[in-house]
Structures are given as structure tokens and as C-alpha cells.
Short mmCIF file of C-alpha atoms in Angstrom, two decimals:
data_model
loop_
_atom_site.label_atom_id
_atom_site.label_comp_id
_atom_site.label_asym_id
_atom_site.label_seq_id
_atom_site.Cartn_x
_atom_site.Cartn_y
_atom_site.Cartn_z
CA MET A 1 44.89 -79.48 -35.77
CA PHE A 2 45.90 -76.30 -37.60
CA ASN A 3 48.74 -76.31 -40.13
CA ILE A 4 51.16 -73.41 -40.29
CA ILE A 5 51.72 -72.55 -43.92
CA ASN A 6 54.25 -70.31 -45.62
CA PHE A 7 53.70 -68.84 -49.08
CA PRO A 8 56.67 -67.08 -50.67
CA HIS A 9 54.36 -64.76 -52.61
CA ARG A 10 51.52 -62.81 -51.10
CA SER A 11 49.21 -63.32 -54.08
CA HIS A 12 49.43 -67.11 -53.62
CA PHE A 13 48.26 -66.78 -50.03
CA VAL A 14 45.36 -64.51 -50.86
CA SER A 15 44.24 -66.79 -53.69
CA PHE A 16 44.43 -69.79 -51.37
CA TYR A 17 42.42 -68.22 -48.57
CA PHE A 18 39.66 -66.87 -50.77
CA ALA A 19 39.51 -69.79 -53.21
CA ASP A 20 36.21 -71.03 -51.76
CA SER A 21 34.46 -67.66 -51.89
CA GLN A 22 32.09 -68.40 -54.77
CA LYS A 23 29.43 -66.00 -53.57
CA LYS A 24 30.19 -62.46 -52.51
CA SER A 25 28.57 -61.52 -49.23
CA ASN A 26 28.32 -57.80 -50.03
CA PHE A 27 27.71 -57.21 -46.34
CA VAL A 28 28.77 -53.58 -46.54
CA GLU A 29 26.51 -52.70 -49.44
CA ALA A 30 23.60 -54.57 -47.88
CA ASN A 31 23.90 -52.68 -44.62
CA ILE A 32 24.13 -49.34 -46.37
CA THR A 33 21.16 -50.09 -48.62
CA ASN A 34 18.96 -51.32 -45.81
CA MET A 35 19.69 -48.65 -43.22
CA GLN A 36 16.48 -47.93 -41.33
CA TYR A 37 17.73 -44.83 -39.53
CA THR A 38 18.52 -41.23 -40.40
CA LYS A 39 21.91 -39.60 -40.62
CA GLU A 40 20.99 -37.53 -37.58
CA ALA A 41 20.14 -40.65 -35.58
CA LEU A 42 23.44 -42.23 -36.58
CA ASN A 43 25.44 -39.15 -35.62
CA GLN A 44 23.74 -38.92 -32.22
CA ALA A 45 24.24 -42.61 -31.48
CA VAL A 46 27.91 -42.42 -32.45
CA LYS A 47 28.44 -39.33 -30.28
CA ASP A 48 26.74 -40.93 -27.28
CA ALA A 49 28.69 -44.19 -27.65
CA VAL A 50 32.02 -42.40 -27.87
CA ASP A 51 31.23 -40.12 -24.93
CA VAL A 52 30.55 -43.21 -22.79
CA MET A 53 33.72 -45.02 -23.86
CA ARG A 54 35.94 -41.99 -23.32
CA LYS A 55 34.75 -42.03 -19.70
CA GLY A 56 35.70 -45.69 -19.36
CA GLY A 57 32.20 -47.06 -19.98
CA ILE A 58 30.96 -50.11 -21.84
CA ILE A 59 28.67 -50.04 -24.86
CA LEU A 60 26.51 -52.64 -26.58
CA TYR A 61 26.60 -52.03 -30.32
CA PRO A 62 26.02 -53.63 -33.75
CA THR A 63 29.09 -54.59 -35.74
CA ASP A 64 29.86 -56.13 -39.12
CA THR A 65 29.25 -59.53 -37.47
CA VAL A 66 27.29 -60.08 -34.24
CA TRP A 67 26.30 -57.50 -31.63
CA GLY A 68 29.30 -56.70 -29.47
CA LEU A 69 30.40 -55.41 -26.10
CA GLY A 70 32.74 -52.51 -26.67
CA CYS A 71 35.09 -50.14 -24.88
CA ASP A 72 38.24 -48.12 -25.50
CA ALA A 73 40.84 -50.77 -26.36
CA THR A 74 43.58 -48.68 -24.75
CA ASN A 75 41.81 -48.48 -21.37
CA GLU A 76 42.87 -51.38 -19.13
CA THR A 77 40.16 -50.73 -16.53
CA ALA A 78 37.41 -50.68 -19.15
CA VAL A 79 38.70 -53.90 -20.71
CA ALA A 80 38.59 -55.53 -17.26
CA LYS A 81 34.90 -54.55 -16.99
CA ILE A 82 34.14 -56.47 -20.19
CA TYR A 83 35.86 -59.58 -18.87
CA ALA A 84 33.74 -59.25 -15.72
CA ILE A 85 30.50 -58.87 -17.70
CA LYS A 86 31.30 -61.96 -19.76
CA GLN A 87 32.50 -63.83 -16.64
CA ARG A 88 35.57 -64.71 -18.65
CA SER A 89 39.22 -65.07 -17.71
CA ASP A 90 41.53 -62.38 -19.03
CA ALA A 91 43.83 -65.19 -20.15
CA LYS A 92 41.74 -65.17 -23.33
CA ALA A 93 42.41 -62.18 -25.56
CA LEU A 94 39.68 -59.96 -27.00
CA ILE A 95 39.18 -58.82 -30.59
CA THR A 96 39.19 -55.12 -31.48
CA LEU A 97 37.73 -53.09 -34.34
CA ALA A 98 39.22 -50.23 -36.34
CA ASP A 99 37.79 -48.26 -39.24
CA ASN A 100 40.84 -48.35 -41.53
CA ALA A 101 44.15 -50.14 -41.95
CA ASN A 102 46.21 -46.96 -41.48
CA VAL A 103 46.08 -47.39 -37.70
CA LEU A 104 47.78 -50.79 -37.73
CA THR A 105 51.37 -49.54 -37.65
CA TYR A 106 50.69 -47.60 -34.45
CA TYR A 107 49.40 -50.66 -32.63
CA MET A 108 51.88 -53.23 -33.99
CA LYS A 109 55.68 -53.15 -33.99
CA GLU A 110 55.59 -54.62 -37.49
CA VAL A 111 52.65 -55.37 -39.77
CA PRO A 112 53.23 -58.38 -42.06
CA GLU A 113 52.86 -57.05 -45.60
CA ILE A 114 50.33 -59.71 -46.56
CA ALA A 115 47.85 -58.25 -44.07
CA TYR A 116 46.97 -55.37 -46.38
CA ASP A 117 46.17 -57.72 -49.27
CA LEU A 118 43.93 -59.78 -47.03
CA ILE A 119 42.06 -56.69 -45.85
CA ASP A 120 41.60 -55.43 -49.42
CA CYS A 121 40.45 -58.80 -50.78
CA ALA A 122 38.13 -59.86 -47.95
CA ASP A 123 34.52 -60.13 -49.11
CA LYS A 124 33.30 -61.00 -45.62
CA PRO A 125 34.35 -59.90 -42.11
CA LEU A 126 37.91 -61.04 -41.39
CA THR A 127 39.78 -60.74 -38.10
CA ILE A 128 43.57 -60.85 -38.41
CA ILE A 129 45.70 -61.68 -35.38
CA TYR A 130 48.94 -59.70 -35.50
CA PRO A 131 52.19 -60.34 -33.61
CA ASN A 132 53.92 -57.91 -31.24
CA ALA A 133 51.08 -55.55 -30.36
CA ARG A 134 51.70 -52.25 -28.58
CA ASN A 135 49.86 -49.16 -27.33
CA LEU A 136 46.82 -51.23 -26.30
CA ALA A 137 45.52 -52.31 -22.89
CA PRO A 138 47.81 -55.13 -21.64
CA ASN A 139 44.86 -57.29 -20.55
CA LEU A 140 43.52 -57.15 -24.10
CA LEU A 141 46.48 -59.09 -25.50
CA ALA A 142 47.24 -62.80 -25.70
CA ASP A 143 50.17 -64.27 -23.76
CA ASP A 144 52.38 -63.97 -26.84
CA LEU A 145 51.48 -60.24 -27.13
CA SER A 146 49.41 -60.80 -30.25
CA VAL A 147 46.10 -59.04 -30.87
CA GLY A 148 43.15 -59.61 -33.19
CA ILE A 149 42.02 -56.55 -35.16
CA ARG A 150 39.26 -56.38 -37.75
CA ILE A 151 38.75 -53.46 -40.12
CA THR A 152 34.99 -52.96 -40.04
CA LYS A 153 33.13 -51.73 -43.09
CA GLU A 154 29.74 -51.71 -41.37
CA PRO A 155 28.49 -48.08 -41.15
CA ILE A 156 27.70 -47.82 -37.42
CA SER A 157 30.76 -49.54 -35.98
CA ALA A 158 33.03 -47.84 -38.52
CA ALA A 159 31.64 -44.42 -37.60
CA ILE A 160 32.13 -45.14 -33.89
CA CYS A 161 35.75 -46.18 -34.48
CA GLN A 162 36.40 -43.13 -36.63
CA ARG A 163 35.07 -40.72 -33.99
CA MET A 164 36.72 -42.60 -31.11
CA ARG A 165 40.12 -42.46 -32.84
CA THR A 166 41.30 -45.59 -31.06
CA PRO A 167 40.44 -49.23 -31.69
CA ILE A 168 37.43 -50.45 -29.72
CA VAL A 169 36.87 -53.86 -28.20
CA SER A 170 34.44 -56.11 -30.04
CA THR A 171 33.48 -59.29 -28.24
CA SER A 172 30.18 -61.15 -28.53
CA ALA A 173 27.45 -60.01 -26.14
CA ASN A 174 27.11 -63.17 -24.11
CA ILE A 175 28.40 -64.77 -20.93
CA SER A 176 31.41 -66.94 -21.66
CA GLY A 177 30.36 -70.46 -22.57
CA HIS A 178 26.81 -69.45 -23.51
CA PRO A 179 25.59 -69.37 -27.13
CA THR A 180 26.53 -66.31 -29.18
CA PRO A 181 23.43 -64.17 -29.89
CA HIS A 182 22.93 -63.72 -33.63
CA ASN A 183 20.83 -60.55 -33.35
CA PHE A 184 19.83 -58.01 -30.71
CA LYS A 185 16.71 -59.87 -29.59
CA GLU A 186 18.78 -62.90 -28.60
CA ILE A 187 20.98 -60.93 -26.17
CA ASP A 188 20.29 -61.83 -22.56
CA GLU A 189 18.73 -59.06 -20.46
CA SER A 190 21.44 -59.49 -17.83
CA ILE A 191 24.02 -58.38 -20.39
CA LYS A 192 21.95 -55.35 -21.41
CA ASN A 193 21.59 -54.30 -17.77
CA LEU A 194 25.36 -54.32 -17.20
CA VAL A 195 26.43 -51.95 -19.98
CA ASP A 196 26.47 -48.16 -19.84
CA TYR A 197 24.99 -47.49 -23.28
CA ILE A 198 23.09 -49.47 -25.92
CA VAL A 199 23.20 -48.19 -29.49
CA PRO A 200 19.52 -47.70 -30.46
CA LEU A 201 19.98 -48.74 -34.11
CA ARG A 202 19.60 -52.05 -35.98
CA GLN A 203 17.81 -53.60 -33.02
CA ASP A 204 14.86 -54.90 -35.07
CA GLU A 205 16.90 -56.96 -37.52
CA GLU A 206 15.84 -60.60 -37.70
CA THR A 207 18.61 -61.83 -39.98
CA PRO A 208 21.16 -63.97 -38.12
CA HIS A 209 24.71 -62.62 -38.14
CA GLU A 210 27.78 -64.82 -37.75
CA PRO A 211 31.26 -64.33 -36.24
CA SER A 212 34.13 -63.38 -38.55
CA GLY A 213 36.79 -65.53 -40.09
CA ILE A 214 40.09 -65.48 -38.20
CA ILE A 215 43.66 -65.76 -39.50
CA LYS A 216 46.77 -65.51 -37.34
CA LEU A 217 49.86 -64.00 -38.95
CA PHE A 218 53.41 -64.43 -37.75
CA ALA A 219 56.36 -62.10 -38.25
CA ASN A 220 58.23 -64.72 -40.28
CA GLY A 221 55.55 -64.88 -42.99
CA THR A 222 53.72 -67.99 -41.80
CA PHE A 223 50.06 -68.02 -40.88
CA LYS A 224 47.39 -70.12 -39.19
CA ILE A 225 43.76 -70.32 -40.30
CA ILE A 226 41.81 -70.43 -37.04
CA ARG A 227 38.25 -70.06 -38.32
#
């Protein structure tokens, strides 16, 4: 059971959530340091991925967590394709990625102020579920019109979001109910065959990657820690 908690001061909430973070993950710095591709390769991959998504296509790409299925988060038809690939009901909402917090006000009627502190303080990937979403594909949202958005600091996914100029869907590259693949080699071939473009970078990584933490914020200042 999850408890809904209300802190009168934002700093109290941030301190509470990150109290157990004894070891910094430094996932951004690690990815930048260990990049095994050239700037030219990155630019070409980003261009190709964005060209596919702007035509309503689906990409398979590395993120700040696990490899994800992605599309334009404002395109209802493209979002429906991802549900079909995952064999998943659209009653379950999908997470999206953005490259900076400045976009949040366009896609939410109101952004709880504490969200910005959480984004700034997060030392590991953090998805925040916001209330009263707008300007996104309707089938992307939960029944209560909330949406999960994560600000990615991983170079490839951040560059794709920046060039795309809209949030992009980020859902694990697996059929619903099957184990989440922790690296590219674990992704089932059936998934790879159903997408329109696979980003040709970071495919040789052996290190397991895990899903993000998730916090749901409410307009009244309460929150729920989901993961």
C-alpha cells in the first residue's frame, strides 16, 4: 500500500526522498565518459530517429534507463502502434522523455513547484507523474489525465528529444508481461522486427540498466512514491 504524504516545505520532501542516496550514480557522467561513438555518428543517428518519428514511425533507442520503444508523444496513431507492439492495453499509460524541464508548462495545466527541485536533485533517473496533462496524445494518458515525464540526461536520448522538439514515448522494449530487457542483446528479435528504426549506438553494452524511480505528484501538494 502506498501512503500519500504532504510536506509543507519543498526542501523537506526532497530531503525525505533522497535520504537513502548514499552513493551517487553519476549515470550522466559515466555515459559521456564511456561513449564509444563519434559526434558524427551521434548526429546521424539522431537525425534518422527524428525523421522516422516525424513520419509517425517507431524507434528502438537507448535511454537513461533501459532500451525503449519511442515515438512522437503527440501522435495518437504512433502511440497506438507502440501499444500494439507491446500487446498491451491502452488503459495503461506510457512514460515520455524530454530533454529539459522548460517544456513541462506546455504539457501540463499546472506544474507542482516541487517538481523542479526533484529534477534538480535527482542523482538517478526519476520519472515524475504530473496531473492534468495537455497537448499530448490522448491514448498516452492515464484515466485521470496524468502523465509520466522524465527529463533525460543521457546524451543520445536527450539529443533526440532536443531535435524532435516534442516529448517522445519511452517504454521498455518488451511484450507486456515479459521480463524487461536490461541491455540491447536481451531484446527479443520480434520486437526489433516491428520497429521502423533502431539506433545503432550503445548496442554492445553489457552492463545491466534498470527502470527509473517513479513519483506521482498531485495538484494539492501531496505525492505518492510508486517505485
